[in-house]
mmCIF file of C-alpha atoms and ligand atoms in Angstrom:
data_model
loop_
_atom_site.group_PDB
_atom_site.id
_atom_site.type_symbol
_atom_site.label_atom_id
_atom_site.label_comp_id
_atom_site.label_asym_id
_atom_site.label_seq_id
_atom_site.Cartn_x
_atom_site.Cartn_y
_atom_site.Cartn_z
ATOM 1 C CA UNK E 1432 -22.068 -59.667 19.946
ATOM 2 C CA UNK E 1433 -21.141 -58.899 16.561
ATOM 3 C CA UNK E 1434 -22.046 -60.653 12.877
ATOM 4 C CA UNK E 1435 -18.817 -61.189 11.352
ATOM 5 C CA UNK E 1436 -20.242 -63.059 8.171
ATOM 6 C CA UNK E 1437 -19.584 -62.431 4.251
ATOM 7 C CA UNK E 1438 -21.966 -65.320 4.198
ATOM 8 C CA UNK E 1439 -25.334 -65.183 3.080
ATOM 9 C CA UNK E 1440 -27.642 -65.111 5.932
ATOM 10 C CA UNK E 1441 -30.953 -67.371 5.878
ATOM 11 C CA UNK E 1442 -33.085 -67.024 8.363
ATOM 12 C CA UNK E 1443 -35.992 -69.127 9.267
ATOM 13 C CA UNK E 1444 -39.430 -67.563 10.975
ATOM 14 C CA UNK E 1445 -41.630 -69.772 12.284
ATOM 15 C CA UNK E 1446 -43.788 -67.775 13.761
ATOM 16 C CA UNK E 1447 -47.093 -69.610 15.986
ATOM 17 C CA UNK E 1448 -46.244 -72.893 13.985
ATOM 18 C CA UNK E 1449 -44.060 -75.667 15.201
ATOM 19 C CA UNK E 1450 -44.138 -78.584 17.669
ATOM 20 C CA UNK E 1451 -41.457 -81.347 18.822
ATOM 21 C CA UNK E 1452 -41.541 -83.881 16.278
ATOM 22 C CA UNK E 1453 -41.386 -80.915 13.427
ATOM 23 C CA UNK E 1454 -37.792 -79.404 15.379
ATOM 24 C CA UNK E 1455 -36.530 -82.843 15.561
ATOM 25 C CA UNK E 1456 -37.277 -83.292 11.786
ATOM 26 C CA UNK E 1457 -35.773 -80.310 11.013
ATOM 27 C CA UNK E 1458 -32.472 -80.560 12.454
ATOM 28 C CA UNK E 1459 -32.446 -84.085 11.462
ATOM 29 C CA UNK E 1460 -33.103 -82.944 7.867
ATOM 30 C CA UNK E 1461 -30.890 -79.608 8.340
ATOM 31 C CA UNK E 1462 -27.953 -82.015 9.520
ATOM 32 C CA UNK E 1463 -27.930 -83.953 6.410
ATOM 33 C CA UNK E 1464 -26.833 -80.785 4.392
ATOM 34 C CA UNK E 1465 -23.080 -80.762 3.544
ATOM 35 C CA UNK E 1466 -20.813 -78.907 5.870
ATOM 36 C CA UNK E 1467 -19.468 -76.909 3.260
ATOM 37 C CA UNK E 1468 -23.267 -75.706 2.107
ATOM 38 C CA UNK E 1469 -23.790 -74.878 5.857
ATOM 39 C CA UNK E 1470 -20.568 -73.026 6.612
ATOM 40 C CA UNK E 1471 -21.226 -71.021 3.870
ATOM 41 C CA UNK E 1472 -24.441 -69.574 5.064
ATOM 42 C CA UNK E 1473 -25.294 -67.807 8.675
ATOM 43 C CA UNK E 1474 -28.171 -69.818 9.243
ATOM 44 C CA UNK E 1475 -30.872 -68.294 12.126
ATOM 45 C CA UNK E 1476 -33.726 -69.991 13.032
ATOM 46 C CA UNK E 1477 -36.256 -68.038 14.876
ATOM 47 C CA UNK E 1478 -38.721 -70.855 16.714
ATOM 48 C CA UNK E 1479 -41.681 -70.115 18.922
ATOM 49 C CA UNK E 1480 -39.989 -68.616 22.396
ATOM 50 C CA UNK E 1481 -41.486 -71.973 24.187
ATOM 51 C CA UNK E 1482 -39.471 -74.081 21.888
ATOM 52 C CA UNK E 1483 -36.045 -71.808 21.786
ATOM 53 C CA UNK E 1484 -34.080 -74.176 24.329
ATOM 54 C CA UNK E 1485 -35.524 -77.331 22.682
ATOM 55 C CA UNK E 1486 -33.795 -75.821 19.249
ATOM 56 C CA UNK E 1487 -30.851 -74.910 21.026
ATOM 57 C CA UNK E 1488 -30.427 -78.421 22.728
ATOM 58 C CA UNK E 1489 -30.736 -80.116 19.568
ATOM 59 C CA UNK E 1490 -28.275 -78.096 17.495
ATOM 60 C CA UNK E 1491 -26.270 -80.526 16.004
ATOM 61 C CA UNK E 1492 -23.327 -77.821 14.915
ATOM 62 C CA UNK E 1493 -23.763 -75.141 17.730
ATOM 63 C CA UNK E 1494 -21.124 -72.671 15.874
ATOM 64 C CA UNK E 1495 -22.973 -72.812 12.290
ATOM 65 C CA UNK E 1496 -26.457 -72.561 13.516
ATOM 66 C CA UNK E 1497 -28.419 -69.747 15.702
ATOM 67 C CA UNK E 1498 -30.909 -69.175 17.527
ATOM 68 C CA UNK E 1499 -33.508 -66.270 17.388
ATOM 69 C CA UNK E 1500 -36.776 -65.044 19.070
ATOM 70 C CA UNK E 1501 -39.435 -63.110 17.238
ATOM 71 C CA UNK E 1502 -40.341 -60.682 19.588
ATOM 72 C CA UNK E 1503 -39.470 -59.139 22.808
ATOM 73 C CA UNK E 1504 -41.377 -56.914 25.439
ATOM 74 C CA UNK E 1505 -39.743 -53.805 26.185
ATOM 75 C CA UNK E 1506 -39.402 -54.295 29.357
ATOM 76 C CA UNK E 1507 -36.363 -56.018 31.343
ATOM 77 C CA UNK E 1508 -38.487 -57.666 34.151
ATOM 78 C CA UNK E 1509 -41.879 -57.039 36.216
ATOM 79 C CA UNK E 1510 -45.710 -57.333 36.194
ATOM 80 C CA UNK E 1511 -46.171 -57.980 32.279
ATOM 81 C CA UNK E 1512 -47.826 -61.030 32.406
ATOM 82 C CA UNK E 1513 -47.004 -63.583 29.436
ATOM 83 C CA UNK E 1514 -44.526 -61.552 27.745
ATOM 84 C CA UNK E 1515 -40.528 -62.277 27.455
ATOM 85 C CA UNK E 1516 -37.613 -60.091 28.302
ATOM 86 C CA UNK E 1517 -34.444 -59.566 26.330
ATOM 87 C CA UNK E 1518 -32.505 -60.340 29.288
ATOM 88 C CA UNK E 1519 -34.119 -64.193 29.417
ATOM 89 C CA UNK E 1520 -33.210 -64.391 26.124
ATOM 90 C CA UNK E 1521 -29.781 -63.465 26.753
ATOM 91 C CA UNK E 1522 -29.566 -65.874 29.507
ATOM 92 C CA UNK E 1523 -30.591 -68.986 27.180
ATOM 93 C CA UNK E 1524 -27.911 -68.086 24.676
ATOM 94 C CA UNK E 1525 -30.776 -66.253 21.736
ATOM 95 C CA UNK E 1526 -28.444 -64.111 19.745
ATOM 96 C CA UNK E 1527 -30.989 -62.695 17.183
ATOM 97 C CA UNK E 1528 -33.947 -60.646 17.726
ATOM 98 C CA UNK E 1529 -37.230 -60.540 15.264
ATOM 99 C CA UNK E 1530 -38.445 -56.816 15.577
ATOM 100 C CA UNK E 1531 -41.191 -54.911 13.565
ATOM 101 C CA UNK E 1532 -42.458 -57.879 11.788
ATOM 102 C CA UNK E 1533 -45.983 -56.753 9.938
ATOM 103 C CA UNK E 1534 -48.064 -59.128 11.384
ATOM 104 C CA UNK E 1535 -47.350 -57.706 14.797
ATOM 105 C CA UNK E 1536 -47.995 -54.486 13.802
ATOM 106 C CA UNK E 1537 -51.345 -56.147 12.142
ATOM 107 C CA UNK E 1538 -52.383 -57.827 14.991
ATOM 108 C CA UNK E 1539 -50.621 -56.643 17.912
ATOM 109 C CA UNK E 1540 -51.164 -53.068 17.227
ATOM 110 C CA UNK E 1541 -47.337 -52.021 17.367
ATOM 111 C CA UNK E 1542 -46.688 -48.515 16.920
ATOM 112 C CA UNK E 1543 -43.124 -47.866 15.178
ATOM 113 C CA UNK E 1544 -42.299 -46.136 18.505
ATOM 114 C CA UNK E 1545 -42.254 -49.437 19.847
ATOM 115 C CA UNK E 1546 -40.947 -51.038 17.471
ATOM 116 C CA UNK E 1547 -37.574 -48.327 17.699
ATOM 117 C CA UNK E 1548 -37.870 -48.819 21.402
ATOM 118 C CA UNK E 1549 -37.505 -52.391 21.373
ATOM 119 C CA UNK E 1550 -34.512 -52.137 18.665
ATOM 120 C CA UNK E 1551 -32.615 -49.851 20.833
ATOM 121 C CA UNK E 1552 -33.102 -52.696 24.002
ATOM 122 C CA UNK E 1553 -31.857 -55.355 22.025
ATOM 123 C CA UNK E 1554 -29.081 -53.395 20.506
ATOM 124 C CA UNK E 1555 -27.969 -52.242 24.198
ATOM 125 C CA UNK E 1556 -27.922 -55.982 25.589
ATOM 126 C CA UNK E 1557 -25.457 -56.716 22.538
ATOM 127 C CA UNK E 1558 -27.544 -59.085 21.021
ATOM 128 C CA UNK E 1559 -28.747 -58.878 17.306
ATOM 129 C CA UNK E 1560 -31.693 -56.994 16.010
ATOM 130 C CA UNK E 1561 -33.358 -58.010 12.947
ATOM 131 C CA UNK E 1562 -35.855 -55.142 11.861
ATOM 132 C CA UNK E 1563 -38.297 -55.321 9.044
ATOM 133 C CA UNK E 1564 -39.653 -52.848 7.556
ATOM 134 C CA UNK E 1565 -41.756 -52.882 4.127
ATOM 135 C CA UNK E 1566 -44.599 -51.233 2.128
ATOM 136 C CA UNK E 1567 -48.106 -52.095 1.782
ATOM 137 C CA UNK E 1568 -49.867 -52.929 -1.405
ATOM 138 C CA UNK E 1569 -51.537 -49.660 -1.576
ATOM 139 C CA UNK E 1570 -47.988 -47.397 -0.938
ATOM 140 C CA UNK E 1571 -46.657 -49.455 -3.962
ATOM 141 C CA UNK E 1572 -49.041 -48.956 -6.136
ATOM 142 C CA UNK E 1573 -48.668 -45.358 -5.339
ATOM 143 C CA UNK E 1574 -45.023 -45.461 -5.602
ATOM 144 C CA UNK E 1575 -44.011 -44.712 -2.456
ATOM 145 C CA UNK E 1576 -41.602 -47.917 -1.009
ATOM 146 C CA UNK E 1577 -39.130 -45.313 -0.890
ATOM 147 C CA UNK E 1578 -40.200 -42.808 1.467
ATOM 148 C CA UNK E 1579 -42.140 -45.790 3.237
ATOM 149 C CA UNK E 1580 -38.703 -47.726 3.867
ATOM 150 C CA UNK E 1581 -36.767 -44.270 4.850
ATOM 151 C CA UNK E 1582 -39.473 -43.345 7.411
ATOM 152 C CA UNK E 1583 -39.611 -46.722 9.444
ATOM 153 C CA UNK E 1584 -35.684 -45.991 9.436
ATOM 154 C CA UNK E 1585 -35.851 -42.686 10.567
ATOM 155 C CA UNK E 1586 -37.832 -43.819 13.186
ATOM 156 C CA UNK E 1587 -35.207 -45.942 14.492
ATOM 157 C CA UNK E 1588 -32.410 -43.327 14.303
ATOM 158 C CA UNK E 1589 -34.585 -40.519 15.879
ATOM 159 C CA UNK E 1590 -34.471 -42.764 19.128
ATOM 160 C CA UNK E 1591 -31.161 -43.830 19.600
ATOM 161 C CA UNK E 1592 -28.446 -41.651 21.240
ATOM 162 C CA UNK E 1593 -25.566 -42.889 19.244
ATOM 163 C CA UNK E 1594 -26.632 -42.172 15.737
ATOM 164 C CA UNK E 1595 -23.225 -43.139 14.069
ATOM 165 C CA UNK E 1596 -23.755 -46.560 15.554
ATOM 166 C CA UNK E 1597 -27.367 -47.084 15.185
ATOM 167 C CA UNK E 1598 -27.349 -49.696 11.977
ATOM 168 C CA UNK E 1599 -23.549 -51.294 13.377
ATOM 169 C CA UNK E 1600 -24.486 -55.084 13.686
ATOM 170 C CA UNK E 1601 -28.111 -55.103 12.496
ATOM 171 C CA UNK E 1602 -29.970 -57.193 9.788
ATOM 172 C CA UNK E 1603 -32.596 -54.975 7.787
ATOM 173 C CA UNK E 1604 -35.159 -57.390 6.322
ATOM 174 C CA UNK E 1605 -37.216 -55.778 3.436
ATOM 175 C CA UNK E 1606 -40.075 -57.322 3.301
ATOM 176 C CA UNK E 1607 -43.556 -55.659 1.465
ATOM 177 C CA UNK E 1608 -46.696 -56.434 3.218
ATOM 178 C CA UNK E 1609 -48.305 -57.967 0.384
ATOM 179 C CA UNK E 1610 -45.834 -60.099 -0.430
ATOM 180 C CA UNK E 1611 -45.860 -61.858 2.427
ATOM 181 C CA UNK E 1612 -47.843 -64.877 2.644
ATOM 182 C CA UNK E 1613 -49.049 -64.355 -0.590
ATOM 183 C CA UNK E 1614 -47.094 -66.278 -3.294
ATOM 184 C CA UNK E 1615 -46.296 -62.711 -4.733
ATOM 185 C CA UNK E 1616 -42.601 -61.655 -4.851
ATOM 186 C CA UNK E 1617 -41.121 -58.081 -6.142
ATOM 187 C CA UNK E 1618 -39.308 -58.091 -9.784
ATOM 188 C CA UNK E 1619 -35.878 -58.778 -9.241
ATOM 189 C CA UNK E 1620 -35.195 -55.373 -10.626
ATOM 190 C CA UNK E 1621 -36.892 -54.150 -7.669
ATOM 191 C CA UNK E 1622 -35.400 -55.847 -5.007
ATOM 192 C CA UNK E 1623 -32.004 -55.145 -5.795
ATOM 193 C CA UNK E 1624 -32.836 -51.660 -6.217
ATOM 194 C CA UNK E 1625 -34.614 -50.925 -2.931
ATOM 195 C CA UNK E 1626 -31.645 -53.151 -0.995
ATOM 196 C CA UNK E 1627 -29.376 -50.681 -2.579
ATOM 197 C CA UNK E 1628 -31.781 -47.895 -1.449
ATOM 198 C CA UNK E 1629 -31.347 -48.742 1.951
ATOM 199 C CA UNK E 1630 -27.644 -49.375 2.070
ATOM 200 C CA UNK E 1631 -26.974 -45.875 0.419
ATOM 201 C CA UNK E 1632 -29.648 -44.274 2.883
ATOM 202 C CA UNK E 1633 -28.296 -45.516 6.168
ATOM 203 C CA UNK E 1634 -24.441 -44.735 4.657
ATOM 204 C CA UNK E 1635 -25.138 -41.816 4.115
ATOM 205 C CA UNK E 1636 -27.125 -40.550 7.128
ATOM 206 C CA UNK E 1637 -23.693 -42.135 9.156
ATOM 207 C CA UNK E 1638 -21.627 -40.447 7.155
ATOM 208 C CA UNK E 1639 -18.644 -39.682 7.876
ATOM 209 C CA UNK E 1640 -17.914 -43.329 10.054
ATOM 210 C CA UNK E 1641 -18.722 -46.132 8.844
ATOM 211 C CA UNK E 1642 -21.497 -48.663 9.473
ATOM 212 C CA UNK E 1643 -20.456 -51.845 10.178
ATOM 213 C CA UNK E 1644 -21.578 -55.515 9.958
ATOM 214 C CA UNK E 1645 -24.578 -54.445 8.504
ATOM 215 C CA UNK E 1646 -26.836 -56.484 6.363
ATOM 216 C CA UNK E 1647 -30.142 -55.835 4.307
ATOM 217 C CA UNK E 1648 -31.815 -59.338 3.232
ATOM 218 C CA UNK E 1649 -35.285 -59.532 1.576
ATOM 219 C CA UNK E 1650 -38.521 -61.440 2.725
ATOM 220 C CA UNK E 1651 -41.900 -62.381 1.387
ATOM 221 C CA UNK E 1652 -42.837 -65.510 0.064
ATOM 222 C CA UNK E 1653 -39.827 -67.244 -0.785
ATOM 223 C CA UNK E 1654 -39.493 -70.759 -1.662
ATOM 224 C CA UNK E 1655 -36.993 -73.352 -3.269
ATOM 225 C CA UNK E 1656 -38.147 -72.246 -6.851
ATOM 226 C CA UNK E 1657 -38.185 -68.264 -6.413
ATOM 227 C CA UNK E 1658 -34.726 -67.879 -4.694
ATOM 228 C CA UNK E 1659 -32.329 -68.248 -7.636
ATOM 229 C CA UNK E 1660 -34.387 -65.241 -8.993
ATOM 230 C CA UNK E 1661 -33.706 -63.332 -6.117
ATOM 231 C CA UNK E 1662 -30.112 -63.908 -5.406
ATOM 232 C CA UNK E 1663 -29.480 -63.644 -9.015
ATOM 233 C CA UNK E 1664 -27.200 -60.412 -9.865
ATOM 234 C CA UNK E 1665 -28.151 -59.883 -6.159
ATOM 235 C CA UNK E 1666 -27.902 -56.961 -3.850
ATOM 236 C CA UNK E 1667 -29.384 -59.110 -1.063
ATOM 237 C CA UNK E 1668 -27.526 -60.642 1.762
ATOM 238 C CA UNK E 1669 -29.732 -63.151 2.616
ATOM 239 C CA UNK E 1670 -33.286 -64.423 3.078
ATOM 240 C CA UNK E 1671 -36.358 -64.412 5.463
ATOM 241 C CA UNK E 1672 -38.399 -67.011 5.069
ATOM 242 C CA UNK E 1673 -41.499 -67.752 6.563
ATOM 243 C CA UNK E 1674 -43.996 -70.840 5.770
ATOM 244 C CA UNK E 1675 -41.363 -72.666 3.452
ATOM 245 C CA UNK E 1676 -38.732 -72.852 6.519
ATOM 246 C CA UNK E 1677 -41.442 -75.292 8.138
ATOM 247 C CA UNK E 1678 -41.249 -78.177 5.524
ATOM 248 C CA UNK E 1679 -37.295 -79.658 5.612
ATOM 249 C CA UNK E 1680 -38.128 -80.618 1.888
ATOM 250 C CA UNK E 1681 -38.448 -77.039 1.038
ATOM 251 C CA UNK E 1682 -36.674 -74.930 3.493
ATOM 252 C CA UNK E 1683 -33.399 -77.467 2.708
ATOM 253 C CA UNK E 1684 -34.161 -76.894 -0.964
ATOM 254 C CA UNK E 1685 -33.581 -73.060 -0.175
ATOM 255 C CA UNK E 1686 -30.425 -73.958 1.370
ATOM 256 C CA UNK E 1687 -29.037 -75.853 -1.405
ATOM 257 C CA UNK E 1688 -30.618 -73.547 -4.193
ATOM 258 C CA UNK E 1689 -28.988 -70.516 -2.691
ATOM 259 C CA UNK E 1690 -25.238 -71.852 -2.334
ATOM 260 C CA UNK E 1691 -25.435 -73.470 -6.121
ATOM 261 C CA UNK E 1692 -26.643 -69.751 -7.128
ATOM 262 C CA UNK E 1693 -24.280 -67.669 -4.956
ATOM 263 C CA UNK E 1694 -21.308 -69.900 -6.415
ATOM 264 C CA UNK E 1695 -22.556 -68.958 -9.940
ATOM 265 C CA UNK E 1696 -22.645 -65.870 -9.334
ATOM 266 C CA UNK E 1697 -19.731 -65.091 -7.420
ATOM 267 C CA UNK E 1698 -17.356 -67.240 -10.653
HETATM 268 C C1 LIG L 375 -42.434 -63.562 6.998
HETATM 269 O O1 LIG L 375 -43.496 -63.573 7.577
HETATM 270 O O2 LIG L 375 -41.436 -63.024 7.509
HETATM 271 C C2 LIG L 375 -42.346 -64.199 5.698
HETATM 272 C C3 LIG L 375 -41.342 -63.914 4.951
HETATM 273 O O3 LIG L 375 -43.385 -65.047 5.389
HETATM 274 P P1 LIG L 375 -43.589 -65.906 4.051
HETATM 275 O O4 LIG L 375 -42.245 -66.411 3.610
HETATM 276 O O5 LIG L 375 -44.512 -67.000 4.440
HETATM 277 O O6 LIG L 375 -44.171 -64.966 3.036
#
């Protein structure tokens, strides 16, 4: 499975939030948006994995909209009670995968050997992974994003056999820790500069092929008002959103916000 997009890509993390009337207001919201704004995004929404068929059943333009989970278990099949394979999420149709989000590693104790074990499953069942990776408050202040973001990518190419490949269809989400959830966002300045960061870094550790279809978008705290700012003069391909992608108001405001400022800034 490959991204083949010179779209922006928005994608939508719900994480433990969501229920049937809020998926049928959503699409029924989403579908109001103009074709044209639609086709001109990748759009990935990334429910609950109890609710990913109900999403997929009620995807009013199946080619323009995806579907996504937001975590997997290492593991193909067996005795690991309550947890979801990458293969059932290939059978269903999922054709993005939510790896090395922070509040796992908060609250689910994942090691970044885990987190490069799971990327390499996804990536060898063809399907999409979407890793994040990000400082903490604390490495910030102490100037380190840098080093932090290069490490949790080293960790990923120190696992996988075919180096030259490893980033080839992948979605790197930058997203610092203490912006998430908090209302804080990065200066512009800095966002383009540590997207740029990581597209150098992972071009040059591939050198001499070259990576392709491969995308670095930012998350943490965006919303309908902040995301002119951050596409603006942007190196980001897309967004991650989190608790504005629950409200249609707001997460079709992002929709709309970001094609008016892409066109501007693509005249
Ligand atoms: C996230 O958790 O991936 C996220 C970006 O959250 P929020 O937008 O709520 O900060």
């Amino acid at each position: 499975m490959t991204i083949l997009t010179k779209k922006k890509i928005i994608i939508a993390n719900w994480k433990l939030n969501g229920n049937l009337i809020l998926i049928k207001n959503l699409l029924e919201k989403i579908s109001l948006i103009p074709g044209y704004i639609l086709k001109s995004i990748d759009l990935i929404l990334l429910p609950p994995h109890v609710y990913l068929l109900e999403v997929k059943r009620n995807l009013f333009k199946k080619d323009e909209i995806y579907i996504g989970a937001q975590n997997i278990d290492k593991h193909f099949f067996g005795a690991y009670t309550g947890e979801t394979s990458v293969l059932m999420l290939q059978d269903i149709g999922v054709k993005y995968v939510l790896i090395g989000h922070s509040e796992r590693k908060k609250y689910h104790l994942e090691s970044e050997k885990s987190i490069s074990e799971k990327f390499k499953i996804v990536k060898s069942c063809n399907l999409i992974p979407i890793l994040c990776i990000g400082e903490t408050k604390k490495e910030k202040q102490l100037g380190q994003t840098e080093i932090i973001c290069k490490k949790q990518i080293d960790e990923i190419f120190n696992l996988l056999e075919h180096k030259d490949e490893t980033f080839n269809n992948s979605i790197i989400a930058y997203e610092p820790i203490w912006s998430i959830g908090t209302g804080q966002i990065p200066e512009l300045k800095e966002i383009n500069e540590i997207i740029s960061f990581i597209k150098n870094y992972i071009k040059k550790k591939i050198f001499p092929k070259k990576v392709k279809n491969f995308f670095v978008i930012y998350g943490g705290s965006v919303n309908s008002n902040n995301v002119q700012r951050i596409f603006k003069k942007g190196g980001s391909d897309g967004l991650l959103v989190g608790a504005a992608s629950l409200s249609h108001k707001d997460f079709s405001k992002i929709i709309y916000n970001s094609y008016y400022t892409n066109k501007k800034e693509n005249i």
